[in-house]
Short mmCIF file of N, CA and C in Angstrom, two decimals:
data_model
loop_
_atom_site.label_atom_id
_atom_site.label_comp_id
_atom_site.label_asym_id
_atom_site.label_seq_id
_atom_site.Cartn_x
_atom_site.Cartn_y
_atom_site.Cartn_z
N MET A 1489 46.06 41.76 166.19
CA MET A 1489 45.84 43.24 166.43
C MET A 1489 46.21 43.63 165.48
N ARG A 1490 46.14 45.01 164.96
CA ARG A 1490 47.01 45.63 164.23
C ARG A 1490 46.48 47.25 164.60
N TYR A 1491 47.37 48.52 164.63
CA TYR A 1491 47.39 49.38 165.29
C TYR A 1491 47.99 50.32 164.03
N LEU A 1492 46.91 51.25 163.81
CA LEU A 1492 47.70 52.71 163.19
C LEU A 1492 48.25 53.79 164.38
N ILE A 1493 48.87 54.37 163.77
CA ILE A 1493 49.31 55.25 165.05
C ILE A 1493 49.83 56.87 164.52
N LEU A 1494 49.14 57.34 165.19
CA LEU A 1494 49.72 58.88 164.86
C LEU A 1494 49.98 59.67 165.60
N SER A 1495 50.74 60.76 165.16
CA SER A 1495 51.03 61.70 166.24
C SER A 1495 51.75 63.12 165.75
N ASP A 1496 51.18 64.10 166.53
CA ASP A 1496 51.72 65.69 166.21
C ASP A 1496 50.96 65.77 165.15
N ILE A 1497 49.36 65.69 165.23
CA ILE A 1497 48.18 65.91 164.35
C ILE A 1497 48.39 67.60 164.25
N HIS A 1498 48.57 68.48 165.25
CA HIS A 1498 48.20 69.66 165.36
C HIS A 1498 47.10 70.45 164.69
N GLY A 1499 46.27 70.02 164.76
CA GLY A 1499 44.89 70.54 163.70
C GLY A 1499 44.94 69.95 162.28
N GLY A 1500 45.73 69.86 161.86
CA GLY A 1500 45.99 69.58 160.37
C GLY A 1500 44.73 68.47 159.84
N ASN A 1501 43.78 68.96 159.74
CA ASN A 1501 42.75 68.17 158.95
C ASN A 1501 43.18 67.54 157.61
N ASP A 1502 43.77 68.35 157.14
CA ASP A 1502 43.56 67.14 155.44
C ASP A 1502 45.11 66.39 155.94
N GLU A 1503 45.63 66.60 156.48
CA GLU A 1503 46.69 65.55 157.03
C GLU A 1503 46.44 64.52 157.13
N LEU A 1504 44.99 65.02 158.24
CA LEU A 1504 44.69 63.36 159.14
C LEU A 1504 43.66 62.60 158.42
N ARG A 1505 42.75 63.02 156.86
CA ARG A 1505 42.01 62.79 156.40
C ARG A 1505 42.66 61.64 155.85
N GLU A 1506 44.18 62.13 155.21
CA GLU A 1506 45.28 61.19 154.41
C GLU A 1506 45.79 60.01 155.00
N ALA A 1507 46.24 60.58 156.50
CA ALA A 1507 47.06 59.04 157.16
C ALA A 1507 45.55 58.43 157.95
N LEU A 1508 44.64 59.03 158.10
CA LEU A 1508 43.49 58.30 158.06
C LEU A 1508 42.56 57.25 157.28
N SER A 1509 42.95 57.48 156.24
CA SER A 1509 42.55 56.68 154.83
C SER A 1509 43.00 55.60 154.93
N PHE A 1510 44.20 55.33 155.40
CA PHE A 1510 45.09 53.52 155.53
C PHE A 1510 44.68 53.06 156.52
N PHE A 1511 43.53 53.32 157.67
CA PHE A 1511 42.70 52.25 158.46
C PHE A 1511 42.46 51.13 157.81
N GLU A 1512 41.58 51.57 157.23
CA GLU A 1512 41.08 49.75 156.37
C GLU A 1512 41.87 49.61 155.57
N PRO A 1513 42.24 50.12 154.73
CA PRO A 1513 43.03 49.28 153.53
C PRO A 1513 44.53 48.94 154.27
N PHE A 1514 44.49 48.94 155.47
CA PHE A 1514 45.81 48.09 155.84
C PHE A 1514 45.19 47.54 157.11
N LYS A 1515 44.20 47.29 157.10
CA LYS A 1515 43.53 46.32 158.00
C LYS A 1515 43.71 46.29 159.47
N CYS A 1516 43.55 48.25 160.25
CA CYS A 1516 43.65 48.06 161.32
C CYS A 1516 42.68 48.18 162.32
N ASP A 1517 42.96 47.62 163.69
CA ASP A 1517 41.84 47.34 164.53
C ASP A 1517 41.54 48.78 165.83
N TYR A 1518 42.85 48.98 165.74
CA TYR A 1518 42.61 50.52 166.71
C TYR A 1518 43.57 51.48 166.24
N LEU A 1519 42.70 52.71 166.03
CA LEU A 1519 43.80 53.77 166.20
C LEU A 1519 44.59 53.88 167.43
N VAL A 1520 45.72 54.29 167.60
CA VAL A 1520 47.19 55.01 168.59
C VAL A 1520 46.90 56.63 168.15
N LEU A 1521 46.82 57.32 169.36
CA LEU A 1521 46.93 59.12 169.15
C LEU A 1521 48.41 59.58 170.42
N LEU A 1522 49.43 59.47 169.83
CA LEU A 1522 50.39 59.77 170.94
C LEU A 1522 50.48 61.14 171.19
N GLY A 1523 49.65 62.11 171.10
CA GLY A 1523 48.99 63.07 171.47
C GLY A 1523 49.40 64.48 170.58
N ASP A 1524 48.83 66.11 170.77
CA ASP A 1524 49.17 67.08 169.99
C ASP A 1524 48.18 66.98 169.23
N LEU A 1525 47.11 66.61 169.43
CA LEU A 1525 46.00 66.44 168.55
C LEU A 1525 45.87 67.97 167.63
N LEU A 1526 44.79 68.84 168.57
CA LEU A 1526 44.43 69.67 167.94
C LEU A 1526 45.27 71.48 168.20
N ASN A 1527 46.03 71.85 168.91
CA ASN A 1527 46.86 72.79 169.04
C ASN A 1527 48.04 72.86 168.43
N HIS A 1528 48.36 73.68 167.68
CA HIS A 1528 49.83 74.12 166.82
C HIS A 1528 50.88 73.97 167.46
N GLY A 1529 50.50 74.68 168.82
CA GLY A 1529 51.31 75.26 169.98
C GLY A 1529 52.52 76.26 169.11
N PRO A 1530 53.10 77.09 170.28
CA PRO A 1530 53.62 77.86 169.79
C PRO A 1530 55.06 78.19 169.67
N ARG A 1531 55.31 77.35 169.01
CA ARG A 1531 56.59 76.72 168.38
C ARG A 1531 56.65 76.30 167.30
N ASN A 1532 55.32 76.06 166.67
CA ASN A 1532 55.57 75.84 165.27
C ASN A 1532 54.36 76.39 164.16
N ARG A 1533 54.77 76.60 163.29
CA ARG A 1533 54.02 77.31 162.30
C ARG A 1533 52.79 76.84 162.47
N VAL A 1534 51.56 77.60 161.91
CA VAL A 1534 49.86 77.16 161.95
C VAL A 1534 50.17 77.06 160.36
N PRO A 1535 49.59 75.06 160.89
CA PRO A 1535 49.17 74.30 159.59
C PRO A 1535 48.60 74.90 158.36
N GLN A 1536 48.79 74.72 157.48
CA GLN A 1536 47.54 75.24 156.08
C GLN A 1536 46.55 74.70 156.09
N SER A 1537 46.71 73.66 156.91
CA SER A 1537 45.01 72.74 156.85
C SER A 1537 44.82 72.72 158.38
N TYR A 1538 45.01 74.09 158.87
CA TYR A 1538 44.77 73.91 160.32
C TYR A 1538 43.14 74.16 160.43
N SER A 1539 42.41 73.03 161.10
CA SER A 1539 41.02 73.10 161.29
C SER A 1539 40.89 72.17 162.67
N PRO A 1540 40.96 73.28 163.79
CA PRO A 1540 40.46 71.86 165.08
C PRO A 1540 39.15 71.12 165.41
N MET A 1541 38.43 72.00 164.78
CA MET A 1541 37.12 71.76 164.87
C MET A 1541 36.91 71.47 163.78
N ASP A 1542 37.29 70.63 162.85
CA ASP A 1542 37.13 69.29 161.33
C ASP A 1542 37.60 68.12 161.93
N VAL A 1543 38.82 68.49 162.71
CA VAL A 1543 39.95 67.28 163.29
C VAL A 1543 39.34 66.37 164.33
N ALA A 1544 38.38 66.98 165.35
CA ALA A 1544 37.75 66.34 166.19
C ALA A 1544 37.01 65.49 165.73
N PRO A 1545 35.82 65.48 164.64
CA PRO A 1545 34.68 64.68 164.23
C PRO A 1545 35.64 63.26 163.37
N GLN A 1546 36.65 64.33 162.97
CA GLN A 1546 37.33 62.90 161.95
C GLN A 1546 38.08 61.62 162.93
N LEU A 1547 38.09 62.29 164.18
CA LEU A 1547 38.64 61.45 165.71
C LEU A 1547 37.71 60.64 166.25
N ASP A 1548 36.78 61.12 166.15
CA ASP A 1548 35.15 60.81 166.94
C ASP A 1548 34.80 59.87 166.18
N LYS A 1549 35.17 59.19 165.02
CA LYS A 1549 34.64 58.16 163.80
C LYS A 1549 35.39 57.22 164.70
N PHE A 1550 35.84 57.26 165.07
CA PHE A 1550 36.97 56.02 165.57
C PHE A 1550 36.95 56.17 166.95
N LYS A 1551 35.89 56.61 167.92
CA LYS A 1551 35.73 56.72 169.27
C LYS A 1551 36.14 55.59 170.20
N ASP A 1552 35.48 54.23 169.70
CA ASP A 1552 35.36 53.32 170.23
C ASP A 1552 36.84 52.53 169.91
N ARG A 1553 37.30 52.96 169.41
CA ARG A 1553 38.78 52.45 168.83
C ARG A 1553 40.18 52.95 168.76
N ILE A 1554 39.65 54.08 169.99
CA ILE A 1554 40.78 54.89 169.84
C ILE A 1554 41.80 54.79 171.56
N ILE A 1555 43.01 54.69 171.36
CA ILE A 1555 43.95 54.27 172.44
C ILE A 1555 44.92 55.72 172.37
N ALA A 1556 44.72 56.41 173.84
CA ALA A 1556 45.27 58.22 173.38
C ALA A 1556 46.48 58.46 174.63
N VAL A 1557 47.34 59.63 174.32
CA VAL A 1557 47.99 59.84 175.32
C VAL A 1557 47.74 61.71 175.11
N ARG A 1558 48.23 61.94 175.76
CA ARG A 1558 48.34 63.75 176.09
C ARG A 1558 49.32 63.97 175.87
N GLY A 1559 49.65 64.71 174.52
CA GLY A 1559 50.87 65.76 174.52
C GLY A 1559 51.03 67.10 175.58
N ASN A 1560 52.34 67.51 174.66
CA ASN A 1560 52.37 68.56 175.57
C ASN A 1560 51.80 70.16 175.51
N CYS A 1561 50.70 69.97 173.87
CA CYS A 1561 50.09 70.97 173.31
C CYS A 1561 48.42 70.81 173.58
N ASP A 1562 48.30 69.21 174.46
CA ASP A 1562 46.97 69.12 174.78
C ASP A 1562 46.54 69.52 176.07
N SER A 1563 45.93 69.99 175.98
CA SER A 1563 44.73 70.63 177.30
C SER A 1563 43.74 69.85 177.35
N GLU A 1564 43.36 69.99 179.03
CA GLU A 1564 41.81 69.47 179.58
C GLU A 1564 40.21 70.24 179.07
N VAL A 1565 40.35 71.44 177.99
CA VAL A 1565 39.45 71.47 177.20
C VAL A 1565 39.59 71.16 176.01
N ASP A 1566 40.58 70.61 175.54
CA ASP A 1566 40.25 69.68 174.14
C ASP A 1566 39.63 68.76 174.08
N GLN A 1567 39.56 68.22 175.51
CA GLN A 1567 38.72 66.83 176.10
C GLN A 1567 37.30 67.22 175.50
N MET A 1568 36.87 68.23 175.56
CA MET A 1568 35.60 68.67 175.72
C MET A 1568 34.96 68.56 174.45
N VAL A 1569 35.67 68.61 172.99
CA VAL A 1569 35.75 68.28 171.82
C VAL A 1569 35.42 67.06 171.43
N PHE A 1570 35.86 65.86 172.36
CA PHE A 1570 36.33 64.85 171.63
C PHE A 1570 35.83 63.61 172.58
N SER A 1571 34.97 62.94 171.98
CA SER A 1571 34.03 61.57 172.15
C SER A 1571 34.76 60.35 173.11
N PHE A 1572 35.78 60.60 173.47
CA PHE A 1572 37.42 59.52 173.50
C PHE A 1572 38.35 60.42 174.71
N PRO A 1573 38.86 59.28 175.69
CA PRO A 1573 39.84 59.67 176.68
C PRO A 1573 41.03 60.43 176.00
N CYS A 1574 41.49 61.68 176.33
CA CYS A 1574 42.66 61.79 175.72
C CYS A 1574 44.15 62.43 176.82
N THR A 1575 43.34 62.13 178.04
CA THR A 1575 44.86 63.01 178.82
C THR A 1575 45.56 61.95 179.97
N ALA A 1576 45.54 60.82 179.48
CA ALA A 1576 46.46 59.93 179.61
C ALA A 1576 47.94 60.68 179.53
N PRO A 1577 48.45 60.68 180.62
CA PRO A 1577 49.83 60.96 180.81
C PRO A 1577 50.72 59.83 179.62
N TYR A 1578 50.26 58.67 179.78
CA TYR A 1578 51.02 57.34 179.23
C TYR A 1578 49.84 56.11 179.01
N GLY A 1579 50.39 55.06 178.48
CA GLY A 1579 49.48 54.25 178.40
C GLY A 1579 50.43 52.42 177.69
N TRP A 1580 50.02 51.68 177.98
CA TRP A 1580 50.65 50.33 177.39
C TRP A 1580 49.52 49.38 176.63
N ILE A 1581 49.94 49.06 175.59
CA ILE A 1581 50.03 47.54 174.46
C ILE A 1581 51.03 46.84 175.19
N LEU A 1582 50.26 45.52 174.81
CA LEU A 1582 50.79 44.27 175.37
C LEU A 1582 50.84 43.58 173.84
N LEU A 1583 51.67 42.65 172.96
CA LEU A 1583 51.38 41.99 172.01
C LEU A 1583 51.85 41.12 171.71
N GLN A 1584 50.89 39.85 171.93
CA GLN A 1584 51.17 38.18 172.48
C GLN A 1584 51.62 37.43 170.97
N ARG A 1585 53.08 37.11 171.36
CA ARG A 1585 53.86 36.46 170.26
C ARG A 1585 53.59 35.13 170.64
N PRO A 1586 54.02 33.70 169.83
CA PRO A 1586 53.78 32.82 169.89
C PRO A 1586 54.95 32.44 171.29
N ASP A 1587 56.13 33.25 171.25
CA ASP A 1587 57.29 32.72 171.71
C ASP A 1587 57.00 34.23 172.94
N LYS A 1588 56.96 34.98 173.35
CA LYS A 1588 57.01 36.17 174.42
C LYS A 1588 55.66 37.29 174.26
N THR A 1589 55.60 38.27 175.01
CA THR A 1589 54.49 38.81 175.12
C THR A 1589 55.40 40.34 174.82
N LEU A 1590 55.26 41.11 173.91
CA LEU A 1590 56.03 42.01 173.91
C LEU A 1590 55.78 43.70 174.10
N ARG A 1591 55.88 44.06 175.76
CA ARG A 1591 55.55 45.27 176.21
C ARG A 1591 55.90 46.77 175.48
N VAL A 1592 54.60 47.53 174.76
CA VAL A 1592 54.96 48.74 174.36
C VAL A 1592 54.15 49.67 174.75
N MET A 1593 55.28 50.73 175.25
CA MET A 1593 54.56 52.10 176.66
C MET A 1593 54.36 53.04 175.27
N LEU A 1594 53.30 53.71 175.38
CA LEU A 1594 52.66 55.04 174.85
C LEU A 1594 53.44 56.40 175.52
N THR A 1595 53.60 57.22 175.02
CA THR A 1595 53.91 58.32 175.59
C THR A 1595 53.94 59.70 174.26
N HIS A 1596 53.84 60.81 174.75
CA HIS A 1596 53.60 61.89 173.70
C HIS A 1596 55.67 61.78 174.04
N GLY A 1597 56.57 61.76 174.57
CA GLY A 1597 57.85 61.56 174.84
C GLY A 1597 58.26 63.35 175.67
N HIS A 1598 57.35 63.92 175.93
CA HIS A 1598 58.13 64.98 176.88
C HIS A 1598 58.01 65.11 178.41
N LEU A 1599 57.43 64.25 178.50
CA LEU A 1599 57.73 64.06 180.33
C LEU A 1599 58.68 62.65 180.87
N TYR A 1600 59.00 61.53 180.25
CA TYR A 1600 59.35 60.45 180.67
C TYR A 1600 60.48 60.37 180.38
N ARG A 1601 62.06 60.15 180.36
CA ARG A 1601 63.64 59.47 179.75
C ARG A 1601 63.81 58.24 180.49
N TYR A 1602 64.38 57.80 179.44
CA TYR A 1602 64.81 56.12 179.67
C TYR A 1602 65.76 56.07 178.90
N GLU A 1603 66.42 57.17 178.86
CA GLU A 1603 67.55 57.16 178.01
C GLU A 1603 69.03 55.97 178.55
N THR A 1604 68.91 56.41 179.78
CA THR A 1604 69.56 55.32 180.92
C THR A 1604 69.14 54.21 181.51
N GLU A 1605 69.74 53.38 181.61
CA GLU A 1605 69.28 52.36 182.96
C GLU A 1605 68.37 52.40 184.06
N THR A 1606 69.12 53.42 184.76
CA THR A 1606 68.24 54.15 186.05
C THR A 1606 67.31 54.77 185.52
N GLU A 1607 66.95 55.65 184.54
CA GLU A 1607 65.75 56.09 184.09
C GLU A 1607 64.66 55.12 183.55
N ARG A 1608 65.22 54.07 183.00
CA ARG A 1608 64.42 53.38 181.89
C ARG A 1608 63.79 52.57 183.46
N ASP A 1609 64.68 52.12 184.46
CA ASP A 1609 64.40 51.14 185.68
C ASP A 1609 63.05 52.26 186.29
N LYS A 1610 63.10 52.85 186.68
CA LYS A 1610 61.90 54.12 186.95
C LYS A 1610 60.80 53.68 186.62
N LEU A 1611 60.45 53.47 185.40
CA LEU A 1611 59.62 53.61 184.48
C LEU A 1611 59.09 52.33 184.40
N GLY A 1612 59.59 51.25 185.49
CA GLY A 1612 59.18 50.24 184.73
C GLY A 1612 59.57 49.34 183.33
N LEU A 1613 60.66 49.87 182.65
CA LEU A 1613 60.98 49.30 181.60
C LEU A 1613 62.08 48.28 181.82
N LYS A 1614 62.19 47.75 180.78
CA LYS A 1614 63.58 46.77 180.65
C LYS A 1614 64.24 46.59 179.18
N ALA A 1615 65.25 46.01 179.06
CA ALA A 1615 66.49 46.02 177.79
C ALA A 1615 65.09 45.26 176.97
N GLY A 1616 65.09 45.96 175.70
CA GLY A 1616 64.00 45.34 174.41
C GLY A 1616 63.03 45.77 174.56
N ASP A 1617 61.78 46.16 175.68
CA ASP A 1617 61.17 47.05 175.15
C ASP A 1617 60.93 48.40 174.68
N ILE A 1618 59.94 48.57 174.07
CA ILE A 1618 59.69 49.50 173.31
C ILE A 1618 58.83 50.42 173.40
N VAL A 1619 59.19 51.68 173.06
CA VAL A 1619 59.03 53.13 173.63
C VAL A 1619 57.85 53.55 172.23
N LEU A 1620 56.78 54.22 171.93
CA LEU A 1620 56.19 54.70 171.17
C LEU A 1620 55.65 55.46 171.71
N SER A 1621 56.40 57.15 170.72
CA SER A 1621 56.33 58.38 170.82
C SER A 1621 56.41 59.48 170.17
N GLY A 1622 55.99 60.67 170.35
CA GLY A 1622 55.88 62.09 169.50
C GLY A 1622 56.92 62.79 169.72
N HIS A 1623 56.54 64.34 169.99
CA HIS A 1623 56.73 65.12 170.43
C HIS A 1623 58.37 66.11 169.39
N THR A 1624 59.01 65.02 169.13
CA THR A 1624 60.06 66.08 167.97
C THR A 1624 59.52 66.13 166.65
N HIS A 1625 58.52 65.26 166.33
CA HIS A 1625 58.49 65.47 165.05
C HIS A 1625 59.52 64.73 163.72
N VAL A 1626 60.32 63.98 164.48
CA VAL A 1626 61.34 63.28 163.48
C VAL A 1626 60.96 61.88 163.70
N SER A 1627 60.69 61.10 162.73
CA SER A 1627 59.78 59.70 161.97
C SER A 1627 61.54 59.12 162.61
N GLY A 1628 61.81 58.00 162.99
CA GLY A 1628 62.69 56.90 162.95
C GLY A 1628 62.92 55.71 164.33
N ILE A 1629 63.80 54.88 164.30
CA ILE A 1629 63.32 53.99 165.30
C ILE A 1629 64.53 54.21 165.72
N PHE A 1630 65.19 54.15 167.14
CA PHE A 1630 66.41 54.95 167.95
C PHE A 1630 66.59 53.82 168.95
N ASN A 1631 67.49 53.17 168.60
CA ASN A 1631 67.96 52.41 169.76
C ASN A 1631 68.64 52.82 171.12
N LYS A 1632 68.25 53.25 172.30
CA LYS A 1632 68.92 53.97 173.65
C LYS A 1632 69.57 53.25 173.81
N GLN A 1633 70.75 53.84 174.83
CA GLN A 1633 71.93 53.19 175.72
C GLN A 1633 71.11 52.74 176.27
N SER A 1634 70.22 52.79 177.01
CA SER A 1634 69.27 51.74 178.13
C SER A 1634 68.81 50.76 177.75
N GLY A 1635 68.62 50.44 176.60
CA GLY A 1635 68.67 49.19 175.60
C GLY A 1635 67.16 49.10 175.33
N VAL A 1636 66.20 50.45 175.55
CA VAL A 1636 65.14 50.31 174.92
C VAL A 1636 64.90 51.18 173.76
N ILE A 1637 64.14 50.56 172.80
CA ILE A 1637 63.86 51.12 171.38
C ILE A 1637 62.38 51.72 171.40
N ASN A 1638 62.81 52.88 170.95
CA ASN A 1638 62.07 54.09 170.79
C ASN A 1638 61.50 54.15 169.39
N VAL A 1639 60.38 54.38 169.00
CA VAL A 1639 59.56 54.61 167.87
C VAL A 1639 58.64 55.94 167.30
N ASN A 1640 59.44 56.68 166.50
CA ASN A 1640 58.43 57.60 166.74
C ASN A 1640 58.28 57.87 165.13
N PRO A 1641 56.70 57.63 164.95
CA PRO A 1641 56.33 57.60 164.22
C PRO A 1641 56.27 59.09 162.95
N GLY A 1642 56.79 60.47 164.02
CA GLY A 1642 57.05 61.46 163.16
C GLY A 1642 55.63 62.30 163.36
N SER A 1643 55.76 63.26 162.46
CA SER A 1643 54.09 64.18 162.77
C SER A 1643 53.53 64.11 161.49
N THR A 1644 51.86 64.14 161.79
CA THR A 1644 51.24 63.75 160.28
C THR A 1644 51.37 65.33 159.72
N THR A 1645 51.89 66.54 160.08
CA THR A 1645 50.90 67.73 159.56
C THR A 1645 52.42 68.43 159.69
N ILE A 1646 53.52 68.44 160.91
CA ILE A 1646 54.87 69.47 160.58
C ILE A 1646 55.55 68.72 160.84
N PRO A 1647 56.13 68.22 159.56
CA PRO A 1647 57.51 67.12 160.02
C PRO A 1647 58.93 67.91 160.11
N LYS A 1648 59.53 67.32 160.99
CA LYS A 1648 60.96 67.91 161.23
C LYS A 1648 62.36 67.05 161.62
N GLY A 1649 63.46 67.51 161.23
CA GLY A 1649 64.59 66.55 160.83
C GLY A 1649 64.48 66.23 159.48
N GLY A 1650 64.55 66.60 158.55
CA GLY A 1650 64.18 65.87 156.89
C GLY A 1650 62.97 64.99 157.12
N THR A 1651 62.60 64.21 157.97
CA THR A 1651 61.64 62.84 157.90
C THR A 1651 60.44 63.99 157.16
N PRO A 1652 59.62 62.68 156.22
CA PRO A 1652 58.26 63.00 155.78
C PRO A 1652 57.18 62.77 157.12
N ALA A 1653 55.98 63.68 156.44
CA ALA A 1653 54.76 63.49 156.91
C ALA A 1653 54.71 61.86 156.90
N GLY A 1654 53.96 61.54 158.39
CA GLY A 1654 53.61 59.87 158.25
C GLY A 1654 53.41 59.61 159.34
N PHE A 1655 53.00 58.23 159.21
CA PHE A 1655 52.45 57.51 160.35
C PHE A 1655 53.05 56.16 160.82
N ALA A 1656 52.38 55.58 161.34
CA ALA A 1656 52.94 54.17 161.61
C ALA A 1656 51.89 53.41 161.94
N VAL A 1657 52.32 51.85 161.67
CA VAL A 1657 51.51 50.42 161.58
C VAL A 1657 51.93 49.41 162.47
N MET A 1658 51.39 48.97 163.75
CA MET A 1658 51.98 48.33 163.95
C MET A 1658 51.14 46.91 164.28
N ASP A 1659 51.94 45.47 164.21
CA ASP A 1659 51.23 44.38 165.09
C ASP A 1659 52.06 43.50 165.31
N GLU A 1660 51.98 42.18 165.97
CA GLU A 1660 52.75 41.72 166.41
C GLU A 1660 54.26 41.15 165.87
N ASP A 1661 54.38 41.42 164.45
CA ASP A 1661 55.39 41.17 163.74
C ASP A 1661 56.21 42.56 163.82
N GLY A 1662 55.65 43.73 163.68
CA GLY A 1662 56.69 44.62 163.95
C GLY A 1662 55.90 46.03 163.81
N ILE A 1663 56.90 47.31 163.76
CA ILE A 1663 56.55 48.47 163.44
C ILE A 1663 56.57 48.96 161.88
N THR A 1664 55.72 49.34 161.09
CA THR A 1664 56.05 49.80 160.10
C THR A 1664 56.32 51.62 159.78
N LEU A 1665 57.25 52.38 159.75
CA LEU A 1665 56.76 53.63 159.56
C LEU A 1665 56.58 53.99 157.97
N CYS A 1666 55.43 54.89 157.71
CA CYS A 1666 55.54 55.20 156.74
C CYS A 1666 55.06 56.78 156.19
N ASN A 1667 55.12 57.42 154.71
CA ASN A 1667 55.12 58.35 154.68
C ASN A 1667 53.29 58.53 154.12
N LEU A 1668 53.13 59.60 153.52
CA LEU A 1668 51.56 59.67 154.09
C LEU A 1668 51.15 58.94 152.56
N ASN A 1669 51.89 58.91 151.85
CA ASN A 1669 51.35 58.18 150.70
C ASN A 1669 51.21 56.41 150.83
N GLY A 1670 51.60 56.49 151.76
CA GLY A 1670 51.32 54.90 152.59
C GLY A 1670 52.87 54.02 152.04
N ASP A 1671 53.45 54.67 151.46
CA ASP A 1671 55.07 53.86 151.15
C ASP A 1671 55.84 53.73 152.60
N THR A 1672 56.50 52.40 152.82
CA THR A 1672 57.62 52.39 154.12
C THR A 1672 58.84 52.93 153.83
N VAL A 1673 58.74 53.82 154.91
CA VAL A 1673 60.07 54.34 155.26
C VAL A 1673 61.54 53.45 155.93
N ASN A 1674 60.38 52.79 157.12
CA ASN A 1674 61.41 52.40 157.78
C ASN A 1674 60.56 51.32 158.72
N PHE A 1675 61.30 49.63 159.18
CA PHE A 1675 60.66 48.45 159.29
C PHE A 1675 61.45 48.62 160.76
N LEU A 1676 60.89 48.00 162.00
CA LEU A 1676 61.80 47.14 163.01
C LEU A 1676 60.91 46.00 163.14
N ASN A 1677 61.94 44.86 162.67
CA ASN A 1677 61.79 43.79 162.79
C ASN A 1677 61.59 43.11 164.01
N PHE A 1678 59.99 42.62 164.69
CA PHE A 1678 60.03 42.28 165.81
C PHE A 1678 60.66 40.31 165.78
N ASN A 1679 60.78 39.74 164.94
CA ASN A 1679 60.61 38.28 164.58
C ASN A 1679 62.70 38.20 164.52
N SER A 1680 63.24 39.52 164.73
CA SER A 1680 64.75 38.97 164.10
C SER A 1680 65.51 39.11 166.03
#
């Protein structure tokens, strides 16, 4: 299975279109949404391409192939314009490899902490597990003190921390962070 991973769209219609244009060429099976889909939020500028009512039908085209979690800027009323559920605070993907099963936790990034072993253990995580999250809008691969690997695809619309607007692609071999041109920015190799 291959997953296209988006976070922090914040109603940016043009940027979403660019990111979704890679679904077929990258041979993705599922679209993973890590929250903050429609609303720009009180701490972000309104995106130039802000059009939540155009974002919803773009995402709905993938309704039977979406795995979504809720972000801090998402509300129950947002659910009314989608044809897929997007109110869960977290989710899981299990990646089957020949040698083992990799556990990948999906969360927006504002509710759960996993910096320490105690925090990690409360979530049922263990060293080597992967947490996909957004929220900070900073793309990167972060090795936490707890042994958890946090991968953030950044924001398609409002990137921060000097990172490019982008997305991620994940399969059983690893996670690739890409900019909106589809160029690789970073890669986490599951084979090493």
